[in-house]
Coordinates of C-alpha atoms in Angstrom, one line a residue:
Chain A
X300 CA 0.0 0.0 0.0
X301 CA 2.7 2.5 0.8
X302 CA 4.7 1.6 -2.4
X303 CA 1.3 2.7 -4.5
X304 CA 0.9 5.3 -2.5
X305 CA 4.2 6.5 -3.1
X306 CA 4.2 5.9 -6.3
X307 CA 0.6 7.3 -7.1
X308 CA 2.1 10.4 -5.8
X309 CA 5.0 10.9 -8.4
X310 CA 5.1 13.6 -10.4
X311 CA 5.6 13.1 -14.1
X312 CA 3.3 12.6 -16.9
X313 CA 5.3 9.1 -17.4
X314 CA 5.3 7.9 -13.8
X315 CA 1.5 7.7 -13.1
X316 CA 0.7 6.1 -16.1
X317 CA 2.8 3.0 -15.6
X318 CA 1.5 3.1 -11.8
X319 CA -1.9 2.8 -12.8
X320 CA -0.6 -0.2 -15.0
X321 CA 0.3 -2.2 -11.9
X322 CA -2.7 -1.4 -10.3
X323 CA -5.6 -1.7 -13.6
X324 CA -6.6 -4.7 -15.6
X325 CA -7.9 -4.9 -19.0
X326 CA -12.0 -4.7 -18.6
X327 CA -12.6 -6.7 -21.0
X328 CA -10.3 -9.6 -20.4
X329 CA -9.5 -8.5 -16.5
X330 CA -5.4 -9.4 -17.2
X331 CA -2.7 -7.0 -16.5
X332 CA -2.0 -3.9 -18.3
X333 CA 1.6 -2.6 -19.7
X334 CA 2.1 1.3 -19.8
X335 CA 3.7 1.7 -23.5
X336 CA 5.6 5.1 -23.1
X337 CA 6.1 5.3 -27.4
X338 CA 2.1 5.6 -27.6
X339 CA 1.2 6.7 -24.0
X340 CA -1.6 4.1 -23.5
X341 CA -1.9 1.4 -21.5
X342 CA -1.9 -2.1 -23.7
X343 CA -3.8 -4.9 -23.0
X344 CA -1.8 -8.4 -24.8
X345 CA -4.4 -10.7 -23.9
X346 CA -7.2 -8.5 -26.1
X347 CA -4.7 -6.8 -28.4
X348 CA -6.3 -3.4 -27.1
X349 CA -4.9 -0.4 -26.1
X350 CA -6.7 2.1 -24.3
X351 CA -5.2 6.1 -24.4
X352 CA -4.6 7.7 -21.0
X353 CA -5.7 11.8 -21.4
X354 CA -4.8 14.4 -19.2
X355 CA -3.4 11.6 -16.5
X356 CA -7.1 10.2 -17.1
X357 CA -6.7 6.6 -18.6
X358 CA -10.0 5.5 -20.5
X359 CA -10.5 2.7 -19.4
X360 CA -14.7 2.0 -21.1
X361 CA -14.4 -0.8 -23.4
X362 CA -15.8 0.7 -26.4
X363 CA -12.9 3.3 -26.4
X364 CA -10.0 0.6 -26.7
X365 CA -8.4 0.4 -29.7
X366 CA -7.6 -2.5 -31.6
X367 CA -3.6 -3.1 -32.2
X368 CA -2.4 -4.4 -35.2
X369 CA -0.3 -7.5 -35.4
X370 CA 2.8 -4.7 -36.0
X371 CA 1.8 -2.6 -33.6
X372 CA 1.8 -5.9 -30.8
X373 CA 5.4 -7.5 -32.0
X374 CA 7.2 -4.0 -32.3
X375 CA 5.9 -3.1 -28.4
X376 CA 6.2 -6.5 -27.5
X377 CA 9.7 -6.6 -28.3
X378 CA 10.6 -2.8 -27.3
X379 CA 8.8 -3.8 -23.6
X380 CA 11.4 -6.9 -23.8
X381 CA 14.6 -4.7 -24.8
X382 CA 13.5 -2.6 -21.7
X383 CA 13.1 -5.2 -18.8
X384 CA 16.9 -7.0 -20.2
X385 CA 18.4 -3.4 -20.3
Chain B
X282 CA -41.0 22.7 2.0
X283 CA -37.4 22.9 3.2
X284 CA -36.8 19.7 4.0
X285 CA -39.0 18.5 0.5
X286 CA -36.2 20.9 -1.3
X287 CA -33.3 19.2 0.7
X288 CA -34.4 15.6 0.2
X289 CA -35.0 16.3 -4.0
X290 CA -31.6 17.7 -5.1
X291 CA -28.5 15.7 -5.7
X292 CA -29.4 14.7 -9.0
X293 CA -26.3 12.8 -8.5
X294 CA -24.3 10.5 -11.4
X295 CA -27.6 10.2 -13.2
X296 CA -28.5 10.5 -17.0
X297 CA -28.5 13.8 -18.0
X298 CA -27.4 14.5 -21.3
X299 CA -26.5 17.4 -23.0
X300 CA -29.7 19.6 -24.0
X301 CA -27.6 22.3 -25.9
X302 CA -26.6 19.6 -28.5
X303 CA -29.4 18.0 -28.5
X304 CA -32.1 20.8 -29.5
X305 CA -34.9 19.5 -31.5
X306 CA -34.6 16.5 -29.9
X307 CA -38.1 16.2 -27.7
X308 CA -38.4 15.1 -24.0
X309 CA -38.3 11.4 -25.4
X310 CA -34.7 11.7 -25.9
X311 CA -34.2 11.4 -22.4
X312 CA -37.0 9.0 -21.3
X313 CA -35.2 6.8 -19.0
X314 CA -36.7 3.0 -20.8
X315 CA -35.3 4.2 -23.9
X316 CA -31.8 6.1 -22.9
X317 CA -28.9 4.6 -24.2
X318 CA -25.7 4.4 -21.8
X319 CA -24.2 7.1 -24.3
X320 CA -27.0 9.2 -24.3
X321 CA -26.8 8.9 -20.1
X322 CA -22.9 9.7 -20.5
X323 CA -23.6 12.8 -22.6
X324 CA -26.2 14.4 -20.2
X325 CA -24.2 14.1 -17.4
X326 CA -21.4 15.7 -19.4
X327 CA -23.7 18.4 -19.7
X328 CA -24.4 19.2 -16.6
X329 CA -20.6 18.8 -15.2
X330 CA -20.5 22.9 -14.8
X331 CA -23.1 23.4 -12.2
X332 CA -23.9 20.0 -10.5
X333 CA -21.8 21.0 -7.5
X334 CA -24.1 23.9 -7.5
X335 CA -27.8 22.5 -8.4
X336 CA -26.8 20.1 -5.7
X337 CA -25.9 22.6 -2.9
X338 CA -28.8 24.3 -3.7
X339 CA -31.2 21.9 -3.8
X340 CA -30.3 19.8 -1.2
X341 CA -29.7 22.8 1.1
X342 CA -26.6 21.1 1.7
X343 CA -28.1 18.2 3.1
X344 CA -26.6 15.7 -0.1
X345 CA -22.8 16.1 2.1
X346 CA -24.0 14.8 5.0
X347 CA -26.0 11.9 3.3
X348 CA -22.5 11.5 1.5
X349 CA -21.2 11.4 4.6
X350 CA -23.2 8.7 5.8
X351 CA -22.8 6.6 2.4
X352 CA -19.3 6.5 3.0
X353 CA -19.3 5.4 7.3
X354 CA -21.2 3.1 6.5
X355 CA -19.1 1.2 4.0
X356 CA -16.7 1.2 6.5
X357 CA -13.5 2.6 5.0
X358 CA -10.8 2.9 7.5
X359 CA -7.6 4.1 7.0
X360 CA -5.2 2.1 4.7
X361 CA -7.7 0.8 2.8
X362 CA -8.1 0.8 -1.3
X363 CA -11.6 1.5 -1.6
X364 CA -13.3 2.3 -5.6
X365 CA -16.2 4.8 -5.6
X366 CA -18.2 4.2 -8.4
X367 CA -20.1 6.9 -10.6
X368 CA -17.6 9.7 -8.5
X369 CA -19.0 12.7 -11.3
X370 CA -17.4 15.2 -9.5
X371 CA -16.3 13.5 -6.6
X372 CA -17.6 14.2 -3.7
X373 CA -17.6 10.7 -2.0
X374 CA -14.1 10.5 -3.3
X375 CA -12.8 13.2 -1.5
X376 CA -14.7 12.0 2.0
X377 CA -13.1 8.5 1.2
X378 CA -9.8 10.2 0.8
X379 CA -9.5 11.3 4.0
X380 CA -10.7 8.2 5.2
X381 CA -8.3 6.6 3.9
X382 CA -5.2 8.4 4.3
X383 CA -2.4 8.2 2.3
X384 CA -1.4 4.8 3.0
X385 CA -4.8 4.2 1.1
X386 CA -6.1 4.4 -2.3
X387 CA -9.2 5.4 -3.7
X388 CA -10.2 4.3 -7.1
X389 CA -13.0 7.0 -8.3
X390 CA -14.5 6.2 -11.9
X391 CA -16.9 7.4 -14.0
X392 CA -18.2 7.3 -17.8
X393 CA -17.9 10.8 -18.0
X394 CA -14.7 12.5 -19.0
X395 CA -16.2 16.3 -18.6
X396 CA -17.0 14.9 -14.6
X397 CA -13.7 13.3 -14.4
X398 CA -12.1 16.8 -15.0
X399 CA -14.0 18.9 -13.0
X400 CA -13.1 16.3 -10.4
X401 CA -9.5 16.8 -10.9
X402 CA -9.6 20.4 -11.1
X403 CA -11.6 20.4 -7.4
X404 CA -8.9 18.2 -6.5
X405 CA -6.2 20.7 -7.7
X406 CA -8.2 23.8 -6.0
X407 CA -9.0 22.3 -2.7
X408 CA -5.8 20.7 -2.3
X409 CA -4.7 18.7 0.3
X410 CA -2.0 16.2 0.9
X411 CA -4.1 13.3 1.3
X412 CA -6.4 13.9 -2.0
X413 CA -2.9 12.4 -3.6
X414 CA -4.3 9.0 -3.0
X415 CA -7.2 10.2 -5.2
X416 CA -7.0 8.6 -9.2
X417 CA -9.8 9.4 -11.7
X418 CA -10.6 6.7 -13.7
X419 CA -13.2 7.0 -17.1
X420 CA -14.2 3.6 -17.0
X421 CA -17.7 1.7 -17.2
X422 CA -19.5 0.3 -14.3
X423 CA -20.3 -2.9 -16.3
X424 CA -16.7 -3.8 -17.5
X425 CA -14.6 -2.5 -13.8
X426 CA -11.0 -2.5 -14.6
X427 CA -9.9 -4.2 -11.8
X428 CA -9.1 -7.4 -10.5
X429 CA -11.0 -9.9 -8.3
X430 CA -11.3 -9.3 -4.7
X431 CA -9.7 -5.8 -5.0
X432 CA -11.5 -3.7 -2.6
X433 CA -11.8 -3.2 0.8
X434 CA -14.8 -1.3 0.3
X435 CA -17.0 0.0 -2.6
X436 CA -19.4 3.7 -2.5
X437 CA -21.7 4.3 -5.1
X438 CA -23.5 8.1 -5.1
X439 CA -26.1 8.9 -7.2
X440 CA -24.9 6.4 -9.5
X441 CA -26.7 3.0 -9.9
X442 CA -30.5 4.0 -10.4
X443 CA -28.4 5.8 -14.1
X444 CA -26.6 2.5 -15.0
X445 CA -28.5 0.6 -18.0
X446 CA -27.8 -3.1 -16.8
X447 CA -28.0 -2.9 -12.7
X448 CA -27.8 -6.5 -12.1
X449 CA -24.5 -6.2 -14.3
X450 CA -23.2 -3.4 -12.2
X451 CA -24.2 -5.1 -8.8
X452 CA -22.5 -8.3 -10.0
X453 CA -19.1 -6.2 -10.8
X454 CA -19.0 -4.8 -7.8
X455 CA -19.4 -7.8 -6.0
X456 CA -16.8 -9.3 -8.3
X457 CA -14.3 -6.3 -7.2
X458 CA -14.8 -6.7 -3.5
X459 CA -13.3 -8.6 -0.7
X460 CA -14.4 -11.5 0.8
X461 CA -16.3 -9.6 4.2
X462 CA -16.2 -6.4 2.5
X463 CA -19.0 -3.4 1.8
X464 CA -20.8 -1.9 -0.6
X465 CA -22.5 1.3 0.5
X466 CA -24.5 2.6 -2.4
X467 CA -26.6 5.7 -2.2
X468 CA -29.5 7.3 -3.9
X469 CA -33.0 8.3 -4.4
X470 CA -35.4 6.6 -2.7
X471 CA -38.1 5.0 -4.8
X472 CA -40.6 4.8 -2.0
X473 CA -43.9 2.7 -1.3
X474 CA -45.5 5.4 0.4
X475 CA -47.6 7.3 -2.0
X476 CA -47.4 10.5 0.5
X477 CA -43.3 10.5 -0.4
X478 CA -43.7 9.4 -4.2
X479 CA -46.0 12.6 -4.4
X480 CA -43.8 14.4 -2.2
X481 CA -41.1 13.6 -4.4
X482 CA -42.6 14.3 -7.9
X483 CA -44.0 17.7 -6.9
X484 CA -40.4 18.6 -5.7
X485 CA -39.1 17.8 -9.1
X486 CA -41.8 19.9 -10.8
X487 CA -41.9 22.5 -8.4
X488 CA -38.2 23.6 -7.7
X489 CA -35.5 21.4 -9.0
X490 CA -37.0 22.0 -12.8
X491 CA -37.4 25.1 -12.5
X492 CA -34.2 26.0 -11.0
X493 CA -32.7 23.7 -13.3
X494 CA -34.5 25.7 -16.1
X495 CA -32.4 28.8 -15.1
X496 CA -29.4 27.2 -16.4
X497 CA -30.8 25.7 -19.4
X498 CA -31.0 22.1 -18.0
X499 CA -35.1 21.5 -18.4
X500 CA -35.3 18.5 -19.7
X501 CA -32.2 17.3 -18.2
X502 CA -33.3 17.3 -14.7
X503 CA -37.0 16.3 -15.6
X504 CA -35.8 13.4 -16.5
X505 CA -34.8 12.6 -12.5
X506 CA -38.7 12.1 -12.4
X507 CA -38.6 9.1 -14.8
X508 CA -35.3 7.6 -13.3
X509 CA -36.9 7.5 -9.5
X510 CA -40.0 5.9 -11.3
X511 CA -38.0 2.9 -13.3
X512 CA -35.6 2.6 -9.9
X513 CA -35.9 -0.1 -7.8
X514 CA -37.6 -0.4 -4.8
X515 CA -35.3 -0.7 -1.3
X516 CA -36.6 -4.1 -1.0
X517 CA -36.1 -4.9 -5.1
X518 CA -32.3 -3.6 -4.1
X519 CA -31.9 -5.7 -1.5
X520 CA -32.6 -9.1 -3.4
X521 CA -30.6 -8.0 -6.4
X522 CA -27.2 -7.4 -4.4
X523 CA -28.5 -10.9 -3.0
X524 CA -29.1 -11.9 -6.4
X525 CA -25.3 -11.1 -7.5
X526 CA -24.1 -13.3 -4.1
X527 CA -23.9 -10.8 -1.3
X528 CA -24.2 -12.6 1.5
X529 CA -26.1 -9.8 3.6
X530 CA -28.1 -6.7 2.1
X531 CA -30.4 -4.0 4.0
X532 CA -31.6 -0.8 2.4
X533 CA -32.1 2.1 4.9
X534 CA -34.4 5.3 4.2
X535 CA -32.9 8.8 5.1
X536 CA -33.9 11.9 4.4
X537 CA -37.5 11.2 5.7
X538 CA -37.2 8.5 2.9
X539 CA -36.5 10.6 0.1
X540 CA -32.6 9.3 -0.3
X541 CA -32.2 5.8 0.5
X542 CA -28.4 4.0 1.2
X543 CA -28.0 0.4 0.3
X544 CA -25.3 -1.5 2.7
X545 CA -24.7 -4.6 0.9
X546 CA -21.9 -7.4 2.4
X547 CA -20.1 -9.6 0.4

């Protein structure tokens, strides 16, 4: 609890994002988000959705997530993996 | 009279869509049985700029302390990560904040964006260190973005008696709680007593309307009268949170049973 907290309370456009990602699930499939900092959204892998965060508001209603193409899912895919090795 | 005007306000997370851009479109655009959840999402956009206001004035004030209420008796305590659901412009959210502290986090979502941000810009004015713990979430009461068991305790303000699918919403925030855990859940009440179902209509047609009217919100805020009308009962409330597995459910009547507050335990 205090690590969210802590984290919650970053300041950053960047930071809060990917703090919400540890803490949100996908609600359509309810798995685990990723914060993709190239787009700014929040990707869901198990729906091959990605839903846009505004203002430090993700949008999180189903009908607003948007589709990712088969590029779109190998080139953050690989990018996410480059990032956890480096 | 007073206490008729205090119990009406508080149009709360309802439906109200936006009459500007929507002229030309009669009173059936907003009929309750024949709403869409976008057309509810676009109303309450529209009235973002002066619900605080219609719901001070109304209510005489009297929607904080039934706020107040909503949120003791979900019994947040400090630490906890609690989700309000339908926040508009947050006013449980900022109660459950403090509740909460900041080794707590509180989850406030909504369908509407133009809520959402006058909720963060309250949050930026009236700023204190603990409304950190505070993240505004657009999001849809049907498809929660959150994991099982998640919640130490769930508010809902104004909120269900607007949501198309209210067995759906009931069994998401059922889903979302702990084991043991609480859903408080606010709102009109839609009363057997035919004295407070007149009570209640006149109020609507009396004061909130044309009050409402002043800011160009007519037919937004006549359509409260429908929504009370298509709500459920306390009782109907009570055996749908059963209905979605609660183990324990008792609606209470406040307000001289205009408002009602549903304490459901998973």
């Amino acid at each position: 609890m205090r690590r969210t907290a802590a984290l919650l309370s970053t300041h950053g456009g960047r930071s809060i994002p990917r703090a919400l990602a540890d803490v949100l699930v996908c609600p359509l499939s309810k798995q685990p988000l990723r914060y993709c900092e190239a787009t700014g959204s929040l990707v869901s892998d198990a729906a091959g959705v990605s839903f846009p965060v505004l203002d430090g508001i993700p949008s999180l209603v189903p009908k607003d997530g948007k589709l990712l193409d088969d590029q779109e899912v190998k080139s953050e895919q690989e990018s996410s993996t480059t990032d956890s090795s480096g | 009279m007073v206490a008729l005007t205090a119990g009406i306000s508080v149009a709360g997370g309802g439906v109200f869509s936006p009459a500007g851009r929507r002229r030309g479109r009669g009173p059936a655009a907003f009929r309750c049985s024949s709403s869409s959840a976008g057309e509810r999402q676009a109303l309450f956009s529209r009235i973002a700029p002066v619900y605080d206001l219609l719901n001070d004035v109304l209510s005489l004030g009297q929607h904080r302390t039934w706020k107040r209420i909503c949120v003791s008796w979900s019994r947040a305590k400090m630490g906890d990560r609690v989700l309000d659901l339908c926040c508009g412009s947050g006013d449980l959210a900022f109660v459950l904040s403090q509740k909460v502290g900041l080794d707590g986090e509180v989850m406030a979502v909504d369908f509407s964006r133009q809520q959402l941000q006058t909720a963060a810009d309250r949050q930026q004015q009236r700023w204190k260190l603990c409304y950190k713990n505070i993240k505004w979430i657009e999001g849809d009461a049907l498809d929660l973005p959150f994991a099982d068991c998640y919640f130490d305790a769930v508010t809902v303000g104004y909120g269900l008696r607007n949501v198309v699918d209210k067995s759906k919403a009931m069994r998401e925030i059922y889903r979302v709680l702990k084991p043991g855990s609480r859903a408080s859940i606010l709102d009109f009440n839609k009363s057997s007593s035919l004295f407070t179902t007149s009570l209640q209509s006149w109020a609507i047609d009396n004061v909130v309307v044309p009050l409402a009217s002043g800011y160009g919100l007519t037919e937004e805020y006549k359509y409260l009268k429908s929504s009370i009308s298509q709500y459920l009962t306390g009782e109907e409330l009570e055996k749908l949170a059963k209905e979605a597995g609660f183990c324990a459910a008792k609606h209470y009547e406040l307000g001289g049973g205009l408002m009602g507050n549903l304490v459901a335990t998973r």
